[in-house]
PDB file of C-alpha atoms in Angstrom:
ATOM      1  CA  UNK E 225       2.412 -50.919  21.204  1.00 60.00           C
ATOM      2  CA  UNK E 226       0.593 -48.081  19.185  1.00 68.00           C
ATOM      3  CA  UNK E 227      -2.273 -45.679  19.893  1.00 75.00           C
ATOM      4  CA  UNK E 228      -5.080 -46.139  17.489  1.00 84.00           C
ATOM      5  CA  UNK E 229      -9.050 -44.988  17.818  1.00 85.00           C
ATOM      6  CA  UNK E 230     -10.360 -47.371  19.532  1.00 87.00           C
ATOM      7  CA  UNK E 231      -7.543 -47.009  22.269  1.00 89.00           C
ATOM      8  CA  UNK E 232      -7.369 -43.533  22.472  1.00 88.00           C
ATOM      9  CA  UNK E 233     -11.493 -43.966  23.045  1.00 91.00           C
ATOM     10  CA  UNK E 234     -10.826 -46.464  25.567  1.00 91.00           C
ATOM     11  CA  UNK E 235      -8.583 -43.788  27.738  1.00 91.00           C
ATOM     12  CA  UNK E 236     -10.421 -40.957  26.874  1.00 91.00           C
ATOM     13  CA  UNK E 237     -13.320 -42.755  28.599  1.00 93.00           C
ATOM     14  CA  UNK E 238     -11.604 -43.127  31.676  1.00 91.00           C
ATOM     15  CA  UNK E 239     -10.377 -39.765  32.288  1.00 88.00           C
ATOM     16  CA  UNK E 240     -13.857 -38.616  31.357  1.00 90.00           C
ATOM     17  CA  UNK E 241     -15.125 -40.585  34.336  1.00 92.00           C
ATOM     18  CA  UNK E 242     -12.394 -39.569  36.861  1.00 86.00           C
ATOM     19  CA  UNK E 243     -13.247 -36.302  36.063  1.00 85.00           C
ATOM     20  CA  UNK E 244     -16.575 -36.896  37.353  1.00 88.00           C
ATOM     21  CA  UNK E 245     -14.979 -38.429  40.107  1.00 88.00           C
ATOM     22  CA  UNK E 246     -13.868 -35.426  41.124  1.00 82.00           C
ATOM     23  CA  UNK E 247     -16.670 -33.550  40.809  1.00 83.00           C
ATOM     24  CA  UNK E 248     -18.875 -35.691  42.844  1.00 87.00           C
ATOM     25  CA  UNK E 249     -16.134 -36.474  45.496  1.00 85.00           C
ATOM     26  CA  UNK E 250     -16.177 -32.954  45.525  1.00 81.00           C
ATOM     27  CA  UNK E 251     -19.725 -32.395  46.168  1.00 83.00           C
ATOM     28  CA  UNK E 252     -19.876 -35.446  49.004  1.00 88.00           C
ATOM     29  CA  UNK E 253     -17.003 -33.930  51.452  1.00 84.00           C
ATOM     30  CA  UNK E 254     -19.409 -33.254  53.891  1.00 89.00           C
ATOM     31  CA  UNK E 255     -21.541 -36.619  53.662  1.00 94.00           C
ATOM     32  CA  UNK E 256     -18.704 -38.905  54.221  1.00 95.00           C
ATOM     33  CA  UNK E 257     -14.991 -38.922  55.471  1.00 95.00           C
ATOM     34  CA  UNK E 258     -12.099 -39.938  52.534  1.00 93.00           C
ATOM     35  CA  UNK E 259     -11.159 -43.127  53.399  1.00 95.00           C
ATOM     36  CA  UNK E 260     -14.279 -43.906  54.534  1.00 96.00           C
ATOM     37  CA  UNK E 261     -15.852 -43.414  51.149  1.00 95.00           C
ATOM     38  CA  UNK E 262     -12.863 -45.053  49.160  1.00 95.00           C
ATOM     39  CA  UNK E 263     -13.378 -48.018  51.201  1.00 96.00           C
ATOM     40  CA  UNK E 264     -17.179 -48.254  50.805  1.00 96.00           C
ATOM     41  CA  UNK E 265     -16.732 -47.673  46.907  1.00 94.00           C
ATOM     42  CA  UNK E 266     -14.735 -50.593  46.675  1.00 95.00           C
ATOM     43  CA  UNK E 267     -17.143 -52.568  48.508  1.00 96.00           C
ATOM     44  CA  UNK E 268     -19.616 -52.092  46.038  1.00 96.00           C
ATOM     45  CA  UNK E 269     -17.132 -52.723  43.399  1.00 95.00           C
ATOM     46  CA  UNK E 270     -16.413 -56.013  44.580  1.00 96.00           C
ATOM     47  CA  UNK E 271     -20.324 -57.056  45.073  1.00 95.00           C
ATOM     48  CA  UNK E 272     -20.505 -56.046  41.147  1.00 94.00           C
ATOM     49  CA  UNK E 273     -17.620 -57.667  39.896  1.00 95.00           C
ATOM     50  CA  UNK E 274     -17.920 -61.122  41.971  1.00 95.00           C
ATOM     51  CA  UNK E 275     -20.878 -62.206  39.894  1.00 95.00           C
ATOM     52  CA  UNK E 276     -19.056 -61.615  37.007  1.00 93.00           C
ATOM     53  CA  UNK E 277     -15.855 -63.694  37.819  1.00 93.00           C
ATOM     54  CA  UNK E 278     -16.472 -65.624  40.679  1.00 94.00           C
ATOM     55  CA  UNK E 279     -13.951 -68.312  39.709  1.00 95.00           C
ATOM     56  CA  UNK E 280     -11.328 -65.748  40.946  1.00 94.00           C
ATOM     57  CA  UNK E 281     -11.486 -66.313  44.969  1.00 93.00           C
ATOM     58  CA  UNK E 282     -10.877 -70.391  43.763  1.00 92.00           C
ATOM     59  CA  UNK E 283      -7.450 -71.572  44.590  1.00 90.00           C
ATOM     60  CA  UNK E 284      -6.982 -72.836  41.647  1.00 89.00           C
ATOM     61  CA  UNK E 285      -7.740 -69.615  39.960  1.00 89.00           C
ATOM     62  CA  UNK E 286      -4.048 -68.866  39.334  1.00 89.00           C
ATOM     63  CA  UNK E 287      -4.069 -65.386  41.187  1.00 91.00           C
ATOM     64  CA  UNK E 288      -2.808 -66.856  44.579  1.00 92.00           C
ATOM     65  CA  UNK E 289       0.502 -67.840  43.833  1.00 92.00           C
ATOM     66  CA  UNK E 290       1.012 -64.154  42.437  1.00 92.00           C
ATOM     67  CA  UNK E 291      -0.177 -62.616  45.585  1.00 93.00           C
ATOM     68  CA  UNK E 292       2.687 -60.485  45.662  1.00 93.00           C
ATOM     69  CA  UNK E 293       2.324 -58.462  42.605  1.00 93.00           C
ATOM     70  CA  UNK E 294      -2.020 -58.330  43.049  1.00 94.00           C
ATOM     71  CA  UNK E 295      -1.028 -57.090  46.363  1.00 95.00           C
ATOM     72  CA  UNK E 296       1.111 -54.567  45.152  1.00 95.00           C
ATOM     73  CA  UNK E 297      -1.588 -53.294  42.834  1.00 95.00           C
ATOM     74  CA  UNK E 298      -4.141 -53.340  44.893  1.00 95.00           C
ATOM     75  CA  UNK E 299      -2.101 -50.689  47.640  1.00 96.00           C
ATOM     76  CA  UNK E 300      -1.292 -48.960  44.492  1.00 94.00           C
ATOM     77  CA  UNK E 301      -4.875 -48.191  42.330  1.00 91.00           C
ATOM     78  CA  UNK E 302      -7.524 -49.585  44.999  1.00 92.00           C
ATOM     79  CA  UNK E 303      -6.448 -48.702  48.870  1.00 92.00           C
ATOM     80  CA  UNK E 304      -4.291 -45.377  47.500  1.00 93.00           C
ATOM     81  CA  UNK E 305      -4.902 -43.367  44.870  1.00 90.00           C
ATOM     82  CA  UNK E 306      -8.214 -42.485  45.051  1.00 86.00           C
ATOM     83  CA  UNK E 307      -8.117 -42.380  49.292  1.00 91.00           C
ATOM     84  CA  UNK E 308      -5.384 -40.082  48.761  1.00 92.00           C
ATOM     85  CA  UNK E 309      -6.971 -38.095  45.987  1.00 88.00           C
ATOM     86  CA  UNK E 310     -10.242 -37.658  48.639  1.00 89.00           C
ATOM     87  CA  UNK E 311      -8.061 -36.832  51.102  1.00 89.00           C
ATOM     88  CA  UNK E 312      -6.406 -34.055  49.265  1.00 85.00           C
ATOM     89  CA  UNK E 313      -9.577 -32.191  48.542  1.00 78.00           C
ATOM     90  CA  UNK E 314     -10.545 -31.525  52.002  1.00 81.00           C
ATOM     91  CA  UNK E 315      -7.184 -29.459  52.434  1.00 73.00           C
ATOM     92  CA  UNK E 316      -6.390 -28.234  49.287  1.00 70.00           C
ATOM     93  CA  UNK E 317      -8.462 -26.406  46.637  1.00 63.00           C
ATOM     94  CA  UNK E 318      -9.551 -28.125  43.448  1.00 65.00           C
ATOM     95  CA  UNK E 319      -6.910 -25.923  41.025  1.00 60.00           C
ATOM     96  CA  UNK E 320      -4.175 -26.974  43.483  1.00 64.00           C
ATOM     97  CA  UNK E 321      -4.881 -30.773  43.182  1.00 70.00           C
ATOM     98  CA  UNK E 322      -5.780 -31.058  39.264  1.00 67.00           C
ATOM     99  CA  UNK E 323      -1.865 -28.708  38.995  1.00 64.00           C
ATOM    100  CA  UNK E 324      -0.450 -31.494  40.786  1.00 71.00           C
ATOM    101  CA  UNK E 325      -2.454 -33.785  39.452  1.00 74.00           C
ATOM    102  CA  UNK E 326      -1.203 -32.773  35.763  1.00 70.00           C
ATOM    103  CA  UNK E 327       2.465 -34.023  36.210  1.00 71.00           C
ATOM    104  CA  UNK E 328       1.195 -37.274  35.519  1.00 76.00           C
ATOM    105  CA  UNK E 329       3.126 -37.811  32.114  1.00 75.00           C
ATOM    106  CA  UNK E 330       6.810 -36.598  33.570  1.00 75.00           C
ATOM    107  CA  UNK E 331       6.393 -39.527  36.839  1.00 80.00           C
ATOM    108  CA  UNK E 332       5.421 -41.821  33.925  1.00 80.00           C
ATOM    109  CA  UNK E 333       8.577 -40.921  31.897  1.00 80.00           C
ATOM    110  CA  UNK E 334      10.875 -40.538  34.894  1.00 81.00           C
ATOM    111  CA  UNK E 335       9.833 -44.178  36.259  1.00 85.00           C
ATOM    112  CA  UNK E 336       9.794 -45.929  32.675  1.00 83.00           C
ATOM    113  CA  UNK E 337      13.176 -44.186  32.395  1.00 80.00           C
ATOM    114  CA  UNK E 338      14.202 -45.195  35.240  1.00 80.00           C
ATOM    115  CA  UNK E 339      12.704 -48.553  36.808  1.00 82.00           C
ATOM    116  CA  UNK E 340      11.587 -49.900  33.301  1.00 79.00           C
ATOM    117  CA  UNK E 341      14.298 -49.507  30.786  1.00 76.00           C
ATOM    118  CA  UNK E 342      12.028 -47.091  28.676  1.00 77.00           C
ATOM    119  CA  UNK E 343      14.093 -44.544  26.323  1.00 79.00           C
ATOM    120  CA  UNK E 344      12.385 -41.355  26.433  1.00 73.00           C
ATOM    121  CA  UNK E 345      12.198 -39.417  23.398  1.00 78.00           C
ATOM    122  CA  UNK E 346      12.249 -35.654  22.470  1.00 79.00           C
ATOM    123  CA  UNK E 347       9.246 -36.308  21.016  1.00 80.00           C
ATOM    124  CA  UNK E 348       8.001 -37.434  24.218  1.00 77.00           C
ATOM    125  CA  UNK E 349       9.216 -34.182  25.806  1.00 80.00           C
ATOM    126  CA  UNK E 350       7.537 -31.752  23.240  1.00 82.00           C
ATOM    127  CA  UNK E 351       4.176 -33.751  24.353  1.00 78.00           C
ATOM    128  CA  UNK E 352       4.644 -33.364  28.093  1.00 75.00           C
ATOM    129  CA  UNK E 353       5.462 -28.982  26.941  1.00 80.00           C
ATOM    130  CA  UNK E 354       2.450 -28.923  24.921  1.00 80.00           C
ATOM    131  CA  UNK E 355      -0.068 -30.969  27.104  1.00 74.00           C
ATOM    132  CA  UNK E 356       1.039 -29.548  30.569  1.00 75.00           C
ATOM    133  CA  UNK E 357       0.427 -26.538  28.641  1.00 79.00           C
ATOM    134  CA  UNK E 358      -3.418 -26.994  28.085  1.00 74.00           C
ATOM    135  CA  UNK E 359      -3.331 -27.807  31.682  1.00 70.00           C
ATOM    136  CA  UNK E 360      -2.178 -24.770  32.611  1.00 73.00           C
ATOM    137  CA  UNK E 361      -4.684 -22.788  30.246  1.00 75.00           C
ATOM    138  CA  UNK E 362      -7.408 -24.640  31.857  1.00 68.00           C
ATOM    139  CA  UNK E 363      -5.987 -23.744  35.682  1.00 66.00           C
ATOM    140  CA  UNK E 364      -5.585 -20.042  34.523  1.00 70.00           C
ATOM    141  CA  UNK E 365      -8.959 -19.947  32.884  1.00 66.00           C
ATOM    142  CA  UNK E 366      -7.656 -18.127  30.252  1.00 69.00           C
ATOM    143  CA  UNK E 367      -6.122 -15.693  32.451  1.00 70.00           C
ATOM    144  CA  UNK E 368      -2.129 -16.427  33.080  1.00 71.00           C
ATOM    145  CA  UNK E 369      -1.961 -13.774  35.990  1.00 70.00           C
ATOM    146  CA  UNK E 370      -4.108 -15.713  37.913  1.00 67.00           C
ATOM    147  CA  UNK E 371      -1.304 -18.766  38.297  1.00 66.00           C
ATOM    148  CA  UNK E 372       0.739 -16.543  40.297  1.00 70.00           C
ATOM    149  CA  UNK E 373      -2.122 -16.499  43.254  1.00 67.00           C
ATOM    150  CA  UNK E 374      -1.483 -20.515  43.338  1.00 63.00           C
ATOM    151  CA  UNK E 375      -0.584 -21.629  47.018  1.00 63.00           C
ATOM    152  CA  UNK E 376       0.737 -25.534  47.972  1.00 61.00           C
ATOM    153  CA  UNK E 377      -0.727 -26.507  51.092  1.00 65.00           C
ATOM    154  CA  UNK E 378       0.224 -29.850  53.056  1.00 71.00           C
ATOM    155  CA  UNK E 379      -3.337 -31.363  50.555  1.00 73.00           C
ATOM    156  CA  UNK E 380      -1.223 -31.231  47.652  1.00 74.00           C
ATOM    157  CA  UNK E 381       1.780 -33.222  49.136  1.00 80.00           C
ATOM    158  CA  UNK E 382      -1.302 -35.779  49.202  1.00 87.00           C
ATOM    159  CA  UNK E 383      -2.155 -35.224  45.519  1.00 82.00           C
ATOM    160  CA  UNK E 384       1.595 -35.867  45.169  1.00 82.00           C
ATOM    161  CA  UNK E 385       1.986 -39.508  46.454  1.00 89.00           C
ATOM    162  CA  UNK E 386      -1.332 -40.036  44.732  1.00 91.00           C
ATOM    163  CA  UNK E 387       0.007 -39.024  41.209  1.00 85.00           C
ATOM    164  CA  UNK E 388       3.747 -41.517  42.017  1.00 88.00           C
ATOM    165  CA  UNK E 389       1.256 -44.396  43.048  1.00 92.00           C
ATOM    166  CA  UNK E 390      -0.971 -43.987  39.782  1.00 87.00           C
ATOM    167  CA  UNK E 391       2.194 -43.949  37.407  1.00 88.00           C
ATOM    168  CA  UNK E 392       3.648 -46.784  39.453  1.00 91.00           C
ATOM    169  CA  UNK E 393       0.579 -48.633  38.984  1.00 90.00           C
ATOM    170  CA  UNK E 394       0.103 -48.375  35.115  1.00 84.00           C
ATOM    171  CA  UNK E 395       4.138 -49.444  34.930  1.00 87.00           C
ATOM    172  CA  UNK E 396       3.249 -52.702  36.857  1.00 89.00           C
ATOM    173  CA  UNK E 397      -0.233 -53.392  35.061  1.00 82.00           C
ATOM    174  CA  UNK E 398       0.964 -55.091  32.146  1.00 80.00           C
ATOM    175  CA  UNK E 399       1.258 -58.973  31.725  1.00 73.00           C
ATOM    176  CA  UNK E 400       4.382 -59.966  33.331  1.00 80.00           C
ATOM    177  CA  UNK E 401       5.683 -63.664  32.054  1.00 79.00           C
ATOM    178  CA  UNK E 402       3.840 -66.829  33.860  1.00 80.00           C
ATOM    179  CA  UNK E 403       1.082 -64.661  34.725  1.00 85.00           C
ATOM    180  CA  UNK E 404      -2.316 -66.847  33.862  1.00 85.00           C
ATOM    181  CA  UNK E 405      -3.269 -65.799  30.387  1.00 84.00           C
ATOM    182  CA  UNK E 406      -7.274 -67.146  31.647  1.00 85.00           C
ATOM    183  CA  UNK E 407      -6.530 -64.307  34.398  1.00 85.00           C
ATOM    184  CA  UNK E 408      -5.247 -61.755  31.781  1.00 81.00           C
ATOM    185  CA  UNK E 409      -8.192 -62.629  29.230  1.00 81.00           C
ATOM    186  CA  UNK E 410     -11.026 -61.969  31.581  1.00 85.00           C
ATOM    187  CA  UNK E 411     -11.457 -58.122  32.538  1.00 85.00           C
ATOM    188  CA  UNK E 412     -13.619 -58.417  35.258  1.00 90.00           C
ATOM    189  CA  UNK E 413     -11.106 -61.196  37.328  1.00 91.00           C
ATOM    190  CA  UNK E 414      -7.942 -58.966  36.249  1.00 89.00           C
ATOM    191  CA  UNK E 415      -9.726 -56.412  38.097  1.00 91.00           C
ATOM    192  CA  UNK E 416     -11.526 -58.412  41.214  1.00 94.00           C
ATOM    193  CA  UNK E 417      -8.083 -59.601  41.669  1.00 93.00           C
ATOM    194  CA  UNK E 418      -6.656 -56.213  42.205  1.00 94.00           C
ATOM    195  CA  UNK E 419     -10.034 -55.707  44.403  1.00 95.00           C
ATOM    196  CA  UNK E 420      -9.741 -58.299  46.529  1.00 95.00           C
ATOM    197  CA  UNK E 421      -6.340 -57.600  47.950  1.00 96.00           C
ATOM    198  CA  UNK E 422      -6.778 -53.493  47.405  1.00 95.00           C
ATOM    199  CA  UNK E 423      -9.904 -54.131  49.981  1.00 96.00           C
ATOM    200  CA  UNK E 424      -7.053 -55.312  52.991  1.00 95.00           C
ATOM    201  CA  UNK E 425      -5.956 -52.373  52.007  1.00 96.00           C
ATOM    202  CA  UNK E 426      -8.575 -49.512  52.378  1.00 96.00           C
ATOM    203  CA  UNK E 427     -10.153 -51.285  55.138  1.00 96.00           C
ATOM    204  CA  UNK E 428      -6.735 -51.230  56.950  1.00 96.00           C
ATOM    205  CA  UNK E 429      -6.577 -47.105  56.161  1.00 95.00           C
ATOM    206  CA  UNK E 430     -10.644 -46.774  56.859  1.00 95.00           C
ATOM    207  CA  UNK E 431     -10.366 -48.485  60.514  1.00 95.00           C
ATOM    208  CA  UNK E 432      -7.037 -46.429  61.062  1.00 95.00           C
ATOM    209  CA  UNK E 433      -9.659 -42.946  60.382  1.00 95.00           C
ATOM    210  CA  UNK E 434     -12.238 -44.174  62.143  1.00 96.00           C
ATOM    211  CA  UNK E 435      -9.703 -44.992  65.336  1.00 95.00           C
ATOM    212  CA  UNK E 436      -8.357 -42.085  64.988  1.00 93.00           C
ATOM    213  CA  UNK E 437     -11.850 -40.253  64.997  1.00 92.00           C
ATOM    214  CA  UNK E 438     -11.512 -38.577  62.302  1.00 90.00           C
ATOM    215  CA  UNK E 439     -14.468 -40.539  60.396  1.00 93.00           C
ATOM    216  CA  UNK E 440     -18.061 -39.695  59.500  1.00 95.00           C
ATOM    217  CA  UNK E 441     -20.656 -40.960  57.082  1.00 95.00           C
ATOM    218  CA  UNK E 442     -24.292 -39.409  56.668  1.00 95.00           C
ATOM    219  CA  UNK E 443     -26.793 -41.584  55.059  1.00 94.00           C
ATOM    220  CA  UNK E 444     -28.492 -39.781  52.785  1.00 94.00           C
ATOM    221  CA  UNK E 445     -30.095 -40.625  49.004  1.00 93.00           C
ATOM    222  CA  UNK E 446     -27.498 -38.003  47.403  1.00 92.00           C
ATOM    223  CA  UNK E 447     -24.580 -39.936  49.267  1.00 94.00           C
ATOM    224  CA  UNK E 448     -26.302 -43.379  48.156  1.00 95.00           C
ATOM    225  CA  UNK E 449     -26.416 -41.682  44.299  1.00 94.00           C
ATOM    226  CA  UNK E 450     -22.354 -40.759  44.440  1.00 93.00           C
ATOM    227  CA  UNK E 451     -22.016 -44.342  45.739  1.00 95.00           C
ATOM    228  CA  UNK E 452     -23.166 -45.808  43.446  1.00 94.00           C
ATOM    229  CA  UNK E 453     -21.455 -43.914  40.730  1.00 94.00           C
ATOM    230  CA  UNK E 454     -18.447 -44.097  41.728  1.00 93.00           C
ATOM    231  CA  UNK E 455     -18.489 -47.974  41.905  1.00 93.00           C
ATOM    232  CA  UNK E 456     -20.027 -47.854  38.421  1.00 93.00           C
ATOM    233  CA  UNK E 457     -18.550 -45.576  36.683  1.00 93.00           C
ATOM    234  CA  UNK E 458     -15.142 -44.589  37.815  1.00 90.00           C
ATOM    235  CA  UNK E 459     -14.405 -47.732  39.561  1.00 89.00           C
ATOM    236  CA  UNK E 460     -15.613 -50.299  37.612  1.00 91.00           C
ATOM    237  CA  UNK E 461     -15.689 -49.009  33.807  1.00 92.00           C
ATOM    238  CA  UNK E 462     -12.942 -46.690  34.053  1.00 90.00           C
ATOM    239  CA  UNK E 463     -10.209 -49.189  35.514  1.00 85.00           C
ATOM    240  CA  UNK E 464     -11.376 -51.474  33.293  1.00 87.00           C
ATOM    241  CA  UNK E 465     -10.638 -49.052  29.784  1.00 91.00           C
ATOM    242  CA  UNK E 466      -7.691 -48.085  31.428  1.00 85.00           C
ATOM    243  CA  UNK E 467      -6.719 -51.247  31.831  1.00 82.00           C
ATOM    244  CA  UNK E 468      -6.991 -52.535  28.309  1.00 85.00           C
ATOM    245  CA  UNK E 469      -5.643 -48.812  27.011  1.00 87.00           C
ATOM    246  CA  UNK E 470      -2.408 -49.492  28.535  1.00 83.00           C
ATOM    247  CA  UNK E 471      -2.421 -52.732  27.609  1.00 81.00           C
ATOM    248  CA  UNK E 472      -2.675 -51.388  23.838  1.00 83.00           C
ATOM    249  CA  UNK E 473      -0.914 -48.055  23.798  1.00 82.00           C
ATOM    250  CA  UNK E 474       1.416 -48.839  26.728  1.00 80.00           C
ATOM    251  CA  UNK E 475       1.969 -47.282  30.085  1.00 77.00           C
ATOM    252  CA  UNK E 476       4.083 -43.811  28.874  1.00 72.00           C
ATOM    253  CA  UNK E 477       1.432 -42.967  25.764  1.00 76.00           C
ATOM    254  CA  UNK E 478      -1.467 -43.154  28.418  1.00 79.00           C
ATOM    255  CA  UNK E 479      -0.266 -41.007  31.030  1.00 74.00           C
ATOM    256  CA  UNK E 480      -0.662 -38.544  28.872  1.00 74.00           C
ATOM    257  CA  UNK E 481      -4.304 -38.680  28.561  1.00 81.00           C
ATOM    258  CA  UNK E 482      -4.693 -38.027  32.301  1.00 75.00           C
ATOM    259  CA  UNK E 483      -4.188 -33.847  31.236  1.00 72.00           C
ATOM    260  CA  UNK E 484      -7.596 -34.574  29.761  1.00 80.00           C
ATOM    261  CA  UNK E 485      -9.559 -34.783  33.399  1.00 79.00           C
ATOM    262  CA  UNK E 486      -8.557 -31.398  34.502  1.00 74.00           C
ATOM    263  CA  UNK E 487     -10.155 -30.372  31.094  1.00 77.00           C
ATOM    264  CA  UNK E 488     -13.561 -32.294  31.637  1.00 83.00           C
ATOM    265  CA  UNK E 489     -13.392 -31.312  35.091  1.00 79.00           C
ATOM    266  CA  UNK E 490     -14.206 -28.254  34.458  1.00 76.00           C
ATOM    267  CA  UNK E 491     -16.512 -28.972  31.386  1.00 80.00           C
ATOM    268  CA  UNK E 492     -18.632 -31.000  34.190  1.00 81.00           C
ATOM    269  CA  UNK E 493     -18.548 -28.260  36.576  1.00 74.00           C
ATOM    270  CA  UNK E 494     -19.380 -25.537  34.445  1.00 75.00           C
ATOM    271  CA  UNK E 495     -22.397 -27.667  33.775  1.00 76.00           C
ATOM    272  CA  UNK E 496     -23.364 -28.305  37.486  1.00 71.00           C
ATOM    273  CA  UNK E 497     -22.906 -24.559  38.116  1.00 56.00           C
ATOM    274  CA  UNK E 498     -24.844 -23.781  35.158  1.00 63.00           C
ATOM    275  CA  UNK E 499     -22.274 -22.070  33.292  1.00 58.00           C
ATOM    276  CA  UNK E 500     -21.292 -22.097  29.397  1.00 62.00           C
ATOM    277  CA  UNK E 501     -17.793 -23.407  28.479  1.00 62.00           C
ATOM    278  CA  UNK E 502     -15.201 -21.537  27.852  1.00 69.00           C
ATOM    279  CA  UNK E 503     -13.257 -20.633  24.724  1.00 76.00           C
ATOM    280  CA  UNK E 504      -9.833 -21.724  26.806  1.00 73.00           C
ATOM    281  CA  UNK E 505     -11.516 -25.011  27.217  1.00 70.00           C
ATOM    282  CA  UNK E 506     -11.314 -25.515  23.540  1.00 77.00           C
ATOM    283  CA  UNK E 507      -7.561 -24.351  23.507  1.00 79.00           C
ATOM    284  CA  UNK E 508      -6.843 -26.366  25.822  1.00 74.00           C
ATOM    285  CA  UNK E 509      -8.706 -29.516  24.707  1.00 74.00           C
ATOM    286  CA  UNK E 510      -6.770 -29.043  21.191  1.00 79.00           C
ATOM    287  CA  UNK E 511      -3.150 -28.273  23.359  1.00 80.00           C
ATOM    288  CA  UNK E 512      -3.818 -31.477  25.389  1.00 74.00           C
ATOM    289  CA  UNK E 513      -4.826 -33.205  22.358  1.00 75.00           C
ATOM    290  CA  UNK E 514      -1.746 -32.184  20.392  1.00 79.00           C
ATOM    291  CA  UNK E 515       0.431 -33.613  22.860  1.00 75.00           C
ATOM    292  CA  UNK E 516      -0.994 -37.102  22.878  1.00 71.00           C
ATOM    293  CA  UNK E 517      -0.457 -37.087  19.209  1.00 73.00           C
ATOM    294  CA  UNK E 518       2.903 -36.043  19.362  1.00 76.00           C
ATOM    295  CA  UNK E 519       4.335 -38.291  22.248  1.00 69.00           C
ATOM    296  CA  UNK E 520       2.383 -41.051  20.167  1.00 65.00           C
ATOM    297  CA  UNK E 521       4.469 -40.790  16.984  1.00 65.00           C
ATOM    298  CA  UNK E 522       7.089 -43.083  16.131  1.00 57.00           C
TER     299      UNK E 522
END
């Protein structure tokens, strides 16, 4: 597996659209409960992606017998991470989640270590120092002092379980041997199958909010606007580069891109607030950066 262009485009592309994610999941917390709008994004997921591989719901398709593993999947990147990543932002402040949020490459190192008999380089380590370093630039807005006024609150345990599921996921999303290669081929039924079983899922976490009364939705044409990107755009297009990224670089080399979203997160909110970049953005996007390139060499 190696990182070239066109793969490092393909990831880049994803974390560019989680970080809007997060910037309209941000702006929606009063329109619509967490799980409420993780479940209704994947609703509209599904309605896009059935056209596109219907074939997949057959029984014939080939993705029954491996109900197990689409099953797993589906907890892990369709009813979890995002629900959990929601979740997180109504008790915890932005800065809090995206710090917790940049550990991604050290869970993907620990569990390839550990789990997936991956040998983790010192190369691989210098990447993590220099990466969770443009992190941390971006968190301090070029200000260091202003990391020691950082608080964990229960949110960020949230953010937490998020960030395990997400690594666990892109360890399991490779082809594994007898899976269908006419399932493997096809982007659109890799993902629907993930969907399908990922929709049990949320809607088994959505009806336990709604019993527990801590739901809400507010109809409104900015809510029907974040719906639909979401479903577009981070849903569907992002898990589908992702997807073929890790497929191509492998599950360790693309965890690192994942420091990138804190970066366009604030690129993206600096817009919506009206606000120039920053020169630490620039550090930080060339820190990041650095790190990708470094964990990437053999």
């Amino acid at each position: 597996m190696r990182l070239n262009a066109a793969t490092a485009a393909l990831l880049t592309t994803s974390t560019l659209l989680w970080a809007g994610n997060a910037v309209v999941g941000r702006a929606v917390v009063g329109l619509v409960s967490p799980i409420t709008l993780n479940f209704i994004r994947w609703c509209l997921a599904f309605c896009i992606l059935l056209p596109l591989a219907p074939w997949v719901l057959r029984r014939d398709s080939g993705l029954w017998p491996l109900w197990r593993r689409y099953a797993l999947l589906g907890l892990l990147g369709v009813g979890s991470y995002n629900a959990l990543q929601y979740l997180a932002l109504r008790t915890s402040t932005p800065v809090n989640v995206t710090l917790v949020a940049s550990t991604m490459p050290l869970w993907m190192l620990a569990l390839g270590r550990l789990f997936f008999g991956m040998r983790v380089t010192r190369m691989q380590m210098v990447g993590v120092g220099l990466s969770m370093a443009g992190v941390l630039v971006v968190l301090a807005r070029g200000r260091w002092q202003q990391l020691a006024q950082l608080h964990l609150v229960p949110g960020d345990l949230y953010m937490v379980l998020a960030t395990l599921f997400w690594a666990w996921y892109s360890w399991l999303l490779p082809a594994r041997p007898g899976e269908p290669a006419r399932l493997r081929a096809n982007w659109a039924a890799l993902l629907l199958g993930q969907v399908v079983f990922g929709l049990g899922w949320s809607s088994l976490f959505a009806g336990a909010e709604w019993a527990a009364g801590d739901a809400f939705i507010h109809p409104s044409w900015p809510l029907a606007a974040a719906l639909l990107f979401v479903a577009l755009g981070p849903a569907v297009l992002a898990y589908r580069c992702w997807g073929l990224g890790v497929q191509h670089a492998g599950p360790a080399v693309a965890g690192f891109f994942s420091n990138l979203t804190p970066v366009f997160a604030a690129i993206l909110s600096a817009l919506f607030l009206g606000e120039a970049p920053q020169p630490y953005h620039g550090l930080a996007f060339a820190l990041i950066v650095a790190g990708i390139w470094v964990a990437a060499r053999r």
